[in-house]
Coordinates of C-alpha atoms and ligand atoms in Angstrom, one line a residue:
X1 CA 28.6 7.7 32.7
X2 CA 31.4 5.9 30.8
X3 CA 32.3 7.8 27.4
X4 CA 35.1 5.6 27.0
X5 CA 35.5 4.8 22.0
X6 CA 33.0 1.6 21.8
X7 CA 34.9 -1.6 20.7
X8 CA 35.2 -3.5 17.5
X9 CA 35.6 -7.0 18.2
X10 CA 36.0 -9.3 15.6
X11 CA 33.1 -12.4 16.5
X12 CA 34.0 -15.7 14.5
X13 CA 31.1 -17.9 12.5
X14 CA 29.7 -20.7 10.4
X15 CA 29.1 -20.6 6.8
X16 CA 25.0 -21.3 6.3
X17 CA 24.3 -22.5 2.9
X18 CA 21.2 -20.9 1.8
X19 CA 21.2 -17.2 2.2
X20 CA 20.2 -16.1 -0.6
X21 CA 19.6 -12.6 -1.7
X22 CA 16.4 -13.5 -4.0
X23 CA 14.1 -10.8 -5.5
X24 CA 12.5 -9.7 -2.6
X25 CA 15.8 -10.5 -0.7
X26 CA 16.3 -13.2 1.9
X27 CA 13.1 -13.9 3.5
X28 CA 12.3 -16.7 6.2
X29 CA 10.5 -17.5 9.5
X30 CA 11.3 -14.8 12.3
X31 CA 12.6 -18.2 14.1
X32 CA 15.2 -18.7 12.1
X33 CA 16.6 -15.7 12.7
X34 CA 16.2 -16.2 16.4
X35 CA 17.2 -19.3 16.9
X36 CA 20.1 -20.7 14.5
X37 CA 23.2 -18.9 15.6
X38 CA 24.4 -15.4 14.1
X39 CA 21.9 -16.3 11.1
X40 CA 21.5 -12.9 10.6
X41 CA 24.6 -11.3 12.5
X42 CA 26.9 -13.5 8.6
X43 CA 23.8 -12.6 6.1
X44 CA 24.2 -8.7 7.5
X45 CA 28.2 -9.0 7.3
X46 CA 28.2 -11.1 4.0
X47 CA 26.2 -7.5 2.5
X48 CA 28.6 -5.3 3.8
X49 CA 31.3 -7.6 2.7
X50 CA 30.1 -7.0 -0.8
X51 CA 30.7 -3.0 -1.2
X52 CA 34.5 -2.0 -1.7
X53 CA 35.8 -1.2 1.6
X54 CA 36.4 2.1 -0.1
X55 CA 32.8 2.8 -0.4
X56 CA 31.7 2.2 2.5
X57 CA 34.6 3.7 4.8
X58 CA 32.5 7.2 6.2
X59 CA 29.5 6.3 3.5
X60 CA 26.0 6.9 4.9
X61 CA 23.3 3.8 3.9
X62 CA 19.4 4.3 5.0
X63 CA 17.9 1.6 6.8
X64 CA 14.2 1.2 7.6
X65 CA 11.1 -1.8 7.0
X66 CA 7.2 -2.2 7.5
X67 CA 7.8 -1.9 11.2
X68 CA 6.4 -6.0 11.3
X69 CA 8.3 -8.4 14.5
X70 CA 11.9 -8.7 15.5
X71 CA 12.8 -5.8 12.9
X72 CA 13.4 -3.0 15.7
X73 CA 15.6 -6.4 17.4
X74 CA 17.3 -7.1 14.0
X75 CA 18.5 -3.5 13.5
X76 CA 20.1 -2.3 16.2
X77 CA 22.1 -5.6 15.6
X78 CA 22.8 -3.6 12.4
X79 CA 24.1 -0.6 13.4
X80 CA 26.2 -1.9 16.0
X81 CA 27.7 -4.0 13.0
X82 CA 27.5 -1.1 10.3
X83 CA 29.8 1.4 13.0
X84 CA 32.5 -1.5 13.0
X85 CA 31.9 -1.9 8.9
X86 CA 32.9 1.3 8.9
X87 CA 29.9 2.9 7.5
X88 CA 30.2 6.4 8.9
X89 CA 25.8 7.6 9.0
X90 CA 22.9 5.1 9.5
X91 CA 19.4 6.6 8.1
X92 CA 17.0 5.1 9.7
X93 CA 13.3 5.6 9.9
X94 CA 11.4 6.4 13.5
X95 CA 10.5 3.8 14.6
X96 CA 13.2 1.1 11.9
X97 CA 9.9 1.9 10.3
X98 CA 9.8 3.1 6.5
X99 CA 8.0 2.4 3.3
X100 CA 10.3 0.4 1.1
X101 CA 9.1 3.9 -2.1
X102 CA 10.1 6.3 0.9
X103 CA 13.7 4.3 1.5
X104 CA 14.3 4.0 -2.0
X105 CA 13.1 7.5 -2.6
X106 CA 16.0 8.7 0.8
X107 CA 18.7 6.7 -0.7
X108 CA 18.8 8.5 -3.5
X109 CA 18.4 12.2 -1.3
X110 CA 21.1 11.2 0.8
X111 CA 23.9 10.0 -1.4
X112 CA 23.4 6.4 0.1
X113 CA 25.6 3.3 -1.3
X114 CA 21.9 2.0 -0.2
X115 CA 20.3 1.1 1.8
X116 CA 18.4 -2.4 3.3
X117 CA 15.0 -3.1 4.4
X118 CA 13.5 -4.4 6.7
X119 CA 10.3 -6.1 4.6
X120 CA 8.7 -9.6 4.0
X121 CA 6.4 -7.3 2.0
X122 CA 2.7 -9.7 1.9
X123 CA 4.2 -12.4 3.8
X124 CA 2.6 -12.4 7.4
X125 CA 4.1 -10.1 9.9
X126 CA 4.1 -11.4 14.4
X127 CA 5.8 -13.8 15.9
X128 CA 5.6 -16.7 13.4
X129 CA 5.3 -14.9 10.7
X130 CA 8.1 -14.1 7.7
X131 CA 11.0 -11.9 8.7
X132 CA 12.8 -10.1 5.1
X133 CA 16.3 -8.4 4.7
X134 CA 16.4 -6.8 1.6
X135 CA 19.5 -4.6 0.6
X136 CA 18.7 -1.4 -1.7
X137 CA 22.0 -0.3 -4.0
X138 CA 23.1 3.5 -4.8
X139 CA 19.8 3.7 -7.3
X140 CA 17.6 3.4 -4.6
X141 CA 16.2 0.1 -5.7
X142 CA 17.1 -4.1 -5.3
X143 CA 20.4 -4.8 -6.1
X144 CA 21.0 -6.7 -9.6
X145 CA 21.5 -10.4 -10.0
X146 CA 25.1 -9.9 -10.0
X147 CA 25.6 -8.2 -6.6
X148 CA 22.9 -11.1 -5.1
X149 CA 24.7 -13.8 -6.3
X150 CA 27.8 -11.8 -4.3
X151 CA 26.4 -12.0 -0.7
X152 CA 25.4 -15.5 -1.9
X153 CA 29.0 -16.0 -2.4
X154 CA 30.4 -14.4 0.5
X155 CA 27.6 -15.4 2.4
X156 CA 28.9 -19.3 1.8
X157 CA 32.2 -18.8 3.2
X158 CA 31.9 -16.4 6.1
X159 CA 34.3 -16.9 9.6
X160 CA 34.0 -14.1 11.0
X161 CA 32.1 -10.8 11.1
X162 CA 32.6 -7.2 12.9
X163 CA 30.0 -5.3 15.8
X164 CA 30.4 -3.6 18.5
X165 CA 27.7 -5.4 20.8
X166 CA 28.3 -1.5 23.5
X167 CA 26.7 0.4 21.4
X168 CA 22.9 1.5 21.8
X169 CA 21.1 3.2 19.6
X170 CA 18.0 4.5 20.9
X171 CA 15.3 4.5 17.2
X172 CA 12.4 6.0 18.7
X173 CA 14.1 9.7 19.2
X174 CA 14.1 12.0 16.4
X175 CA 17.2 13.7 15.3
X176 CA 21.1 12.7 15.9
X177 CA 23.3 9.7 17.9
X178 CA 26.9 10.6 17.9
X179 CA 28.7 7.4 18.9
X180 CA 32.8 7.3 19.2
X181 CA 34.7 3.8 18.1
X182 CA 38.1 2.6 19.6
X183 CA 40.2 3.3 16.8
X184 CA 38.6 5.7 14.1
X185 CA 38.7 8.9 13.1
X186 CA 35.4 10.2 12.9
X187 CA 32.6 9.9 15.0
X188 CA 30.1 7.4 13.8
X189 CA 26.3 8.9 13.6
X190 CA 23.0 7.7 13.4
X191 CA 20.3 9.9 12.2
X192 CA 16.4 9.4 13.2
X193 CA 14.3 10.3 10.6
X194 CA 10.0 11.7 9.7
X195 CA 11.1 10.1 5.9
X196 CA 6.9 11.7 5.2
X197 CA 8.0 14.7 4.5
X198 CA 11.1 13.8 2.0
X199 CA 8.6 12.0 0.4
X200 CA 5.8 13.8 -0.3
X201 CA 7.6 16.0 -1.0
X202 CA 9.0 13.6 -4.5
X203 CA 4.6 13.4 -4.9
X204 CA 4.3 16.9 -5.2
X205 CA 6.9 17.2 -7.4
X206 CA 5.4 14.9 -10.1
X207 CA 1.9 15.5 -9.3
X208 CA -1.0 18.2 -9.5
X209 CA -1.7 18.5 -5.9
X210 CA -4.7 21.3 -6.5
X211 CA -6.0 19.4 -8.6
X212 CA -5.9 16.5 -6.8
X213 CA -7.1 18.2 -3.4
X214 CA -9.8 19.5 -5.7
X215 CA -11.3 15.9 -6.5
X216 CA -10.7 15.3 -2.9
X217 CA -11.6 17.8 -0.7
X218 CA -13.5 19.9 -3.2
X219 CA -17.3 20.9 -3.6
X220 CA -18.2 18.0 -5.6
X221 CA -15.8 15.5 -4.0
X222 CA -15.4 11.8 -4.4
X223 CA -15.7 9.7 -1.9
X224 CA -12.6 6.9 -1.0
X225 CA -11.7 4.2 1.1
X226 CA -7.9 3.8 2.2
X227 CA -6.6 0.4 3.9
X228 CA -3.1 0.3 5.3
X229 CA -3.7 -2.7 6.6
X230 CA -1.2 -1.9 9.3
X231 CA 1.6 -1.8 7.5
X232 CA 3.9 0.9 6.4
X233 CA 2.1 3.3 4.1
X234 CA 0.0 3.9 6.8
X235 CA 2.0 6.9 8.2
X236 CA 2.2 8.3 4.1
X237 CA -2.0 7.7 3.8
X238 CA -2.9 9.8 6.8
X239 CA 0.1 12.8 6.7
X240 CA -0.4 12.8 2.3
X241 CA -4.1 12.1 1.4
X242 CA -5.7 12.8 4.3
X243 CA -4.2 15.9 6.0
X244 CA -2.4 17.4 2.7
X245 CA -5.4 16.2 -0.4
X246 CA -8.5 17.0 2.0
X247 CA -9.9 13.2 2.9
X248 CA -11.5 13.1 5.6
X249 CA -9.8 11.4 8.2
X250 CA -11.9 8.1 8.7
X251 CA -11.8 6.8 5.2
X252 CA -7.9 6.0 5.5
X253 CA -8.3 3.0 8.0
X254 CA -5.6 0.0 9.9
X255 CA -3.0 3.2 9.5
X256 CA -0.9 2.4 12.7
X257 CA 1.6 0.5 11.6
X258 CA 1.3 -3.5 13.9
X259 CA 3.7 -6.5 14.4
X260 CA 2.2 -8.4 13.2
X261 CA -0.6 -6.5 10.7
X262 CA -3.5 -7.4 13.0
X263 CA -3.0 -11.1 12.5
X264 CA -3.4 -10.8 8.3
X265 CA -1.4 -11.1 5.3
X266 CA -0.6 -7.0 4.0
X267 CA -1.0 -8.1 0.7
X268 CA -3.1 -5.4 -1.5
X269 CA -6.1 -8.2 -2.9
X270 CA -9.6 -9.2 -2.4
X271 CA -8.5 -12.8 -0.9
X272 CA -6.4 -10.4 2.2
X273 CA -8.1 -6.8 1.9
X274 CA -11.1 -8.8 1.4
X275 CA -12.5 -6.3 4.5
X276 CA -11.6 -2.7 1.6
X277 CA -13.5 -4.7 -1.1
X278 CA -16.5 -5.1 1.5
X279 CA -16.4 -1.9 2.3
X280 CA -17.0 -1.0 -1.1
X281 CA -19.2 -3.2 -2.5
X282 CA -22.6 -0.3 -0.6
X283 CA -21.6 1.8 -3.6
X284 CA -20.8 4.6 -0.8
X285 CA -17.0 4.8 -2.0
X286 CA -16.1 6.0 -5.5
X287 CA -12.4 4.9 -4.8
X288 CA -11.0 2.4 -2.8
X289 CA -7.1 1.6 -2.2
X290 CA -5.2 -0.4 -0.4
X291 CA -1.5 -1.0 0.5
X292 CA 0.7 -4.2 0.8
X293 CA 3.1 -4.5 4.2
X294 CA 6.1 -1.2 3.1
X295 CA 4.0 0.0 1.0
X296 CA 4.8 -1.3 -2.0
X297 CA 2.1 -2.7 -3.3
X298 CA -1.4 -1.2 -3.8
X299 CA -4.7 -2.4 -5.4
X300 CA -7.6 -0.6 -6.9
X301 CA -10.9 -0.8 -6.7
X302 CA -14.0 1.3 -8.0
X303 CA -17.7 2.2 -7.0
X304 CA -19.2 -1.4 -5.8
X305 CA -16.2 -2.8 -4.9
X306 CA -15.1 -3.0 -9.3
X307 CA -11.6 -4.9 -9.0
X308 CA -8.2 -3.5 -11.8
X309 CA -6.5 -5.8 -12.1
X310 CA -2.8 -5.4 -11.8
X311 CA -2.3 -5.5 -15.3
X312 CA -5.1 -3.7 -16.2
X313 CA -4.0 -0.7 -13.9
X314 CA -0.4 -0.6 -16.5
X315 CA -2.1 -0.6 -19.3
X316 CA -4.5 2.4 -18.0
X317 CA -2.2 4.7 -16.1
X318 CA 0.2 4.2 -19.4
X319 CA -2.8 5.4 -21.5
X320 CA -3.6 8.2 -19.4
X321 CA -0.1 8.4 -19.0
X322 CA -0.1 12.7 -19.7
X323 CA -2.3 13.1 -17.3
X324 CA 0.7 13.9 -14.7
X325 CA 2.7 16.4 -15.1
X326 CA 6.1 14.5 -14.4
X327 CA 5.9 12.4 -17.7
X328 CA 4.6 16.1 -19.4
X329 CA 8.6 17.3 -18.4
X330 CA 9.9 14.6 -18.3
X331 CA 8.2 12.7 -21.6
X332 CA 8.3 9.1 -22.3
X333 CA 11.4 7.1 -22.9
X334 CA 9.9 3.6 -23.1
X335 CA 7.7 0.7 -21.4
X336 CA 7.9 -2.6 -18.9
X337 CA 6.0 -5.6 -17.4
X338 CA 7.4 -8.6 -16.0
X339 CA 7.0 -11.8 -17.6
X340 CA 4.0 -13.7 -16.1
X341 CA 1.9 -9.6 -16.3
X342 CA -1.1 -10.0 -18.8
X343 CA -0.5 -8.6 -22.1
X344 CA -2.8 -5.8 -21.5
X345 CA 0.2 -3.0 -21.8
X346 CA 1.0 -5.2 -25.5
X347 CA -2.7 -4.8 -26.9
X348 CA -3.1 -1.5 -25.7
X349 CA 1.2 -0.6 -27.1
X350 CA 0.0 -2.1 -30.4
X351 CA -3.0 -0.4 -30.9
X352 CA -1.4 3.3 -30.6
X353 CA 1.2 2.1 -32.6
X354 CA -0.5 0.9 -35.8
X355 CA -3.1 4.1 -35.1
X356 CA -0.3 6.9 -35.0
X357 CA 1.0 4.8 -37.7
X358 CA -1.8 5.3 -39.6
X359 CA -0.8 9.5 -39.9
X360 CA 2.4 10.0 -39.4
X361 CA 4.4 7.9 -41.7
X362 CA 7.6 7.1 -40.1
X363 CA 7.0 7.0 -36.3
X364 CA 8.8 5.5 -33.6
X365 CA 7.4 2.7 -32.0
X366 CA 7.4 3.8 -27.6
X367 CA 9.8 0.4 -26.5
X368 CA 7.9 -2.0 -24.5
X369 CA 10.0 -4.4 -22.2
X370 CA 9.3 -8.0 -20.7
X371 CA 11.7 -8.4 -17.9
X372 CA 11.3 -11.6 -14.9
X373 CA 9.8 -10.7 -11.9
X374 CA 11.7 -8.2 -9.6
X375 CA 12.1 -4.8 -9.5
X376 CA 15.8 -4.6 -10.6
X377 CA 15.4 -5.5 -13.7
X378 CA 13.2 -2.2 -14.3
X379 CA 15.7 -0.3 -12.6
X380 CA 18.9 -0.8 -14.4
X381 CA 16.6 0.5 -18.1
X382 CA 14.9 3.3 -16.0
X383 CA 19.0 4.5 -14.9
X384 CA 20.4 4.2 -18.5
X385 CA 16.9 6.0 -19.6
X386 CA 14.6 3.6 -21.3
X387 CA 12.4 3.4 -18.5
X388 CA 9.2 5.8 -17.7
X389 CA 7.1 3.4 -16.7
X390 CA 6.7 -0.4 -15.3
X391 CA 4.3 -2.8 -13.2
X392 CA 3.9 -7.1 -12.2
X393 CA 0.8 -8.9 -11.6
X394 CA 1.9 -9.4 -8.5
X395 CA 0.0 -5.7 -7.6
X396 CA 3.2 -3.6 -8.2
X397 CA 2.9 -0.5 -10.4
X398 CA 5.6 2.9 -10.6
X399 CA 7.9 5.5 -12.5
X400 CA 11.2 6.9 -13.0
X401 CA 11.1 8.7 -9.6
X402 CA 11.9 5.8 -7.5
X403 CA 13.7 2.6 -8.4
X404 CA 10.9 0.5 -6.6
X405 CA 7.6 0.0 -6.6
X406 CA 5.2 2.5 -5.6
X407 CA 2.2 1.8 -3.8
X408 CA 1.6 5.3 -3.3
X409 CA 2.3 7.0 -6.6
X410 CA -0.1 4.5 -8.4
X411 CA -3.3 5.7 -6.4
X412 CA -2.3 9.4 -6.9
X413 CA -1.6 8.2 -10.5
X414 CA -4.2 7.0 -10.3
X415 CA -6.7 9.3 -9.2
X416 CA -4.5 12.2 -10.9
X417 CA -6.3 10.2 -14.0
X418 CA -9.9 10.3 -12.8
X419 CA -9.2 14.3 -12.3
X420 CA -8.0 15.2 -15.3
X421 CA -10.7 12.7 -17.4
X422 CA -14.0 13.6 -14.7
X423 CA -15.1 10.0 -15.1
X424 CA -15.4 7.7 -12.1
X425 CA -13.0 4.4 -12.4
X426 CA -15.6 1.9 -14.2
X427 CA -16.1 4.4 -17.2
X428 CA -11.9 4.4 -17.8
X429 CA -11.0 1.1 -17.1
X430 CA -14.6 -0.2 -19.8
X431 CA -13.6 2.9 -22.3
X432 CA -10.3 0.9 -22.1
X433 CA -11.4 -2.4 -23.2
X434 CA -13.6 -0.5 -25.6
X435 CA -10.7 1.2 -27.7
X436 CA -8.2 -1.8 -26.9
X437 CA -9.8 -5.1 -26.7
X438 CA -9.6 -6.8 -23.1
X439 CA -7.0 -9.4 -21.6
X440 CA -8.3 -11.6 -18.7
X441 CA -5.8 -12.2 -16.2
X442 CA -5.3 -14.9 -12.6
X443 CA -2.8 -16.3 -10.6
X444 CA -3.2 -19.3 -8.5
X445 CA -0.6 -20.2 -6.0
X446 CA 0.0 -23.3 -5.2
X447 CA 1.8 -22.5 -1.6
X448 CA 3.7 -23.9 1.3
X449 CA 4.4 -27.3 -1.3
X450 CA 7.9 -29.4 -0.8
X451 CA 10.6 -28.0 -2.7
X452 CA 11.8 -31.3 -3.5
X453 CA 7.9 -32.3 -5.3
X454 CA 8.3 -28.8 -7.0
X455 CA 11.3 -28.8 -8.1
X456 CA 11.3 -32.2 -9.8
X457 CA 7.2 -30.9 -11.3
X458 CA 9.0 -28.2 -12.9
X459 CA 11.7 -29.9 -14.1
X460 CA 9.4 -33.0 -15.8
X461 CA 7.5 -29.6 -17.2
X462 CA 10.5 -27.9 -18.6
X463 CA 11.3 -31.1 -20.9
X464 CA 7.5 -31.9 -22.1
X465 CA 6.9 -27.9 -23.7
X466 CA 10.1 -28.4 -24.2
X467 CA 10.4 -30.6 -26.4
X468 CA 9.7 -30.2 -30.1
X469 CA 7.2 -32.2 -30.9
X470 CA 5.4 -29.7 -27.6
X471 CA 4.3 -27.0 -30.8
X472 CA 1.7 -27.3 -32.7
X473 CA 0.0 -29.4 -30.0
X474 CA -3.5 -28.7 -29.6
X475 CA -5.4 -28.9 -26.4
X476 CA -10.0 -29.4 -26.8
X477 CA -11.7 -28.1 -23.6
X478 CA -15.9 -27.9 -24.2
X479 CA -16.1 -26.0 -27.5
X480 CA -12.6 -24.2 -27.3
X481 CA -9.4 -25.3 -28.9
X482 CA -6.0 -23.8 -28.4
X483 CA -3.0 -25.1 -30.6
X484 CA 0.6 -24.0 -29.1
X485 CA 2.8 -21.5 -31.1
X486 CA 5.9 -21.2 -28.7
X487 CA 6.5 -23.0 -25.3
X488 CA 9.8 -22.5 -23.5
X489 CA 11.6 -20.8 -20.1
X490 CA 11.9 -18.1 -20.1
X491 CA 15.4 -16.0 -19.9
X492 CA 15.9 -12.0 -20.4
X493 CA 19.5 -10.7 -21.3
X494 CA 19.6 -7.1 -20.3
X495 CA 19.8 -5.0 -22.7
X496 CA 22.0 -2.0 -20.9
X497 CA 24.5 -4.5 -19.3
X498 CA 24.3 -7.4 -21.3
X499 CA 23.5 -9.7 -18.0
X500 CA 21.6 -13.1 -19.0
X501 CA 19.2 -14.4 -16.0
X502 CA 17.7 -17.8 -16.8
X503 CA 15.5 -20.1 -15.3
X504 CA 12.4 -17.5 -15.0
X505 CA 9.3 -19.4 -15.9
X506 CA 8.3 -22.2 -18.1
X507 CA 5.8 -20.7 -20.7
X508 CA 3.6 -21.9 -23.2
X509 CA 2.4 -18.8 -25.8
X510 CA -0.8 -20.6 -27.6
X511 CA -1.7 -19.7 -31.3
X512 CA -4.6 -17.1 -30.0
X513 CA -1.6 -15.1 -28.0
X514 CA -3.0 -17.0 -24.8
X515 CA -0.3 -17.8 -22.0
X516 CA 0.3 -20.2 -18.8
X517 CA 3.0 -19.7 -17.2
X518 CA 4.6 -21.6 -14.9
X519 CA 6.8 -20.5 -11.7
X520 CA 8.4 -20.7 -8.9
X521 CA 7.2 -17.9 -6.2
X522 CA 10.7 -16.0 -5.3
X523 CA 9.4 -14.4 -1.9
X524 CA 8.0 -16.7 0.0
X525 CA 8.7 -18.4 3.5
X526 CA 7.7 -21.3 4.0
X527 CA 8.2 -24.0 1.0
X528 CA 7.8 -23.3 -2.4
X529 CA 4.8 -21.9 -3.9
X530 CA 3.9 -22.6 -7.3
X531 CA 2.2 -19.3 -9.2
X532 CA 0.3 -20.8 -12.6
X533 CA -0.3 -17.3 -13.6
X534 CA -3.0 -17.3 -17.3
X535 CA -4.1 -14.7 -19.6
X536 CA -6.4 -14.7 -22.5
X537 CA -6.9 -11.7 -25.4
X538 CA -10.4 -11.0 -26.3
X539 CA -12.3 -8.6 -28.3
X540 CA -15.9 -8.6 -28.0
X541 CA -16.5 -10.9 -24.6
X542 CA -15.3 -7.3 -22.2
X543 CA -17.7 -8.3 -19.5
X544 CA -17.7 -11.8 -18.5
X545 CA -16.5 -13.1 -15.2
X546 CA -12.5 -13.7 -15.4
X547 CA -12.8 -17.4 -13.8
X548 CA -15.0 -18.4 -16.1
X549 CA -14.1 -17.4 -18.7
X550 CA -10.0 -18.7 -18.4
X551 CA -11.5 -22.1 -17.3
X552 CA -10.3 -23.6 -20.3
X553 CA -6.6 -22.9 -19.9
X554 CA -6.5 -23.5 -16.0
X555 CA -7.7 -27.1 -16.9
X556 CA -5.1 -27.3 -20.0
X557 CA -2.2 -25.6 -17.3
X558 CA -3.4 -28.5 -14.3
X559 CA -3.8 -31.2 -17.3
X560 CA 0.2 -30.1 -18.7
X561 CA 1.9 -29.9 -15.1
X562 CA -0.3 -32.8 -13.6
X563 CA -0.7 -30.8 -10.1
X564 CA -3.0 -31.9 -8.3
X565 CA -1.6 -35.6 -8.9
X566 CA 1.9 -34.5 -7.9
X567 CA 0.8 -32.2 -5.0
X568 CA -1.8 -33.6 -3.6
X569 CA -3.8 -30.6 -4.0
X570 CA -7.5 -30.3 -4.6
X571 CA -7.1 -26.2 -5.7
X572 CA -5.4 -23.1 -5.3
X573 CA -4.7 -21.3 -1.6
X574 CA -5.1 -18.7 -3.4
X575 CA -6.5 -17.2 -6.7
X576 CA -6.0 -13.8 -7.5
Ligands
G6P1 C1 8.4 -8.6 -4.6 C2 8.8 -8.1 -5.1 C3 8.0 -8.1 -6.9 C4 8.7 -9.6 -8.0 C5 7.6 -10.1 -6.8 C6 7.3 -11.0 -7.1 O1 7.3 -8.1 -4.3 O2 9.1 -6.5 -4.6 O3 9.4 -7.1 -7.0 O4 7.6 -9.2 -8.7 O5 7.9 -10.1 -5.0 O6 7.5 -12.2 -6.2 P1 7.0 -13.6 -6.4 O7 6.6 -14.2 -4.5 O8 6.1 -13.7 -7.1 O9 8.3 -14.2 -6.5

């Protein structure tokens, strides 16, 4: 065997203009990475070059992903490039698989300078699907806008990358591998780890596992159905919910990660997790949950498939936050939601504050932050001790235990509420609406729209809604009349570092508080996805059909944008 030090090479390359690290990292069709010369290498080098050499040298970096097609190939390249870029130690999930929340947990635990996550989350997998590369920084959360911009700038002028082509890593065997590199004093090490235990340990310190075990496997236990959608959540669901908390093994399905997620999109909503909803319809399960491809997103269903909207989910968890022992210790620092997420959290907080103020003259209001989509904005608030709990309409919720959306955490939060209140999902949800009113919410996705058409539509729409004459305009549909109160292009100033983020969606807010929001998705792999979000508050009519309730606003949204006319579409590709 040749044990001479491995060669480090510098390879010339040419830049690509489109390597922007968005809220979900860089996402492209797999064949872009396969066919464009050094497309992967350029982006990885741009990530490493964005880290100061002094911080990079000898540092620890985490690597893992959702198990999709091409991830292992990409990880082998990342290992070769990390070694050549002075990283001292890589910690990698066995088989290259690690859920996004577990990576966030491990970055913080191992004091890594960051992590590279190979996931395109909810986008399809397989040879004809997508691939995503996301860089998370030392706090465990997605790169800030400033870091993302730096990576993009570097990628636009890159001329060379460093690589150790002879370095062959074994991703299958747990344990440490060391490699000697030429011109290097210290060996480069790779640790292949099973992250489930570290992540489970984190959850054990947040929740009351004994109470959860009683709920899930005690004498009068509830029955559950858990669908990991063949993503990275599978091993965590099996070991934590089945192995430790006692859910029967057959209650967890699709727990083996597959490169193409079994041919379906690993997006936990009623369309793509339809099997879960179907299996719950006859009432044999009290609680159901599906998890996204990288374990960050989740959907909660009650008996007979009762759907809990993600916006309601975070409001209910907020109202019951002290059912989670972790928050009994930390207290509540603040709440947050992304701007397009329904205002259910606001409705709850307004009622609660009003209620407290009636009793305590100088009641301190708990701060509510409204951020652009993307967990990096929440992470900044959490790092500054301003935020405890947050959520997004895109099936994400989490606490400040890590800096990512956390599907399993959200499910354990719901189960903790059920265990404490001894109530069903349905009763918990109905009680919530009775107390605080209900925010009906829907999102229409128009996928694979020509990028220029989508951008032109957004530009024209911005001109229309920001014209002075737009405010006070009235729109009538059937017996409903809405008057525009405010309209703008949403921008956000981070209260911690004062950085300004512009163009985060076009908002129309009506005088009754109803909202229409238009936004281009930042995470799609193919063309543009135009998203319309509709939110309307009701105090009395609590059990209506969401689509029926929101139909007048949907008509108005389409009329103002002329979306169907401009795109040639007759309806959305997806409704959530
Ligand atoms: C990912 C991120 C979320 C973000 C979402 C936005 O899931 O983890 O934090 O909200 O992407 O997706 P979109 O497609 O709406 O830009």
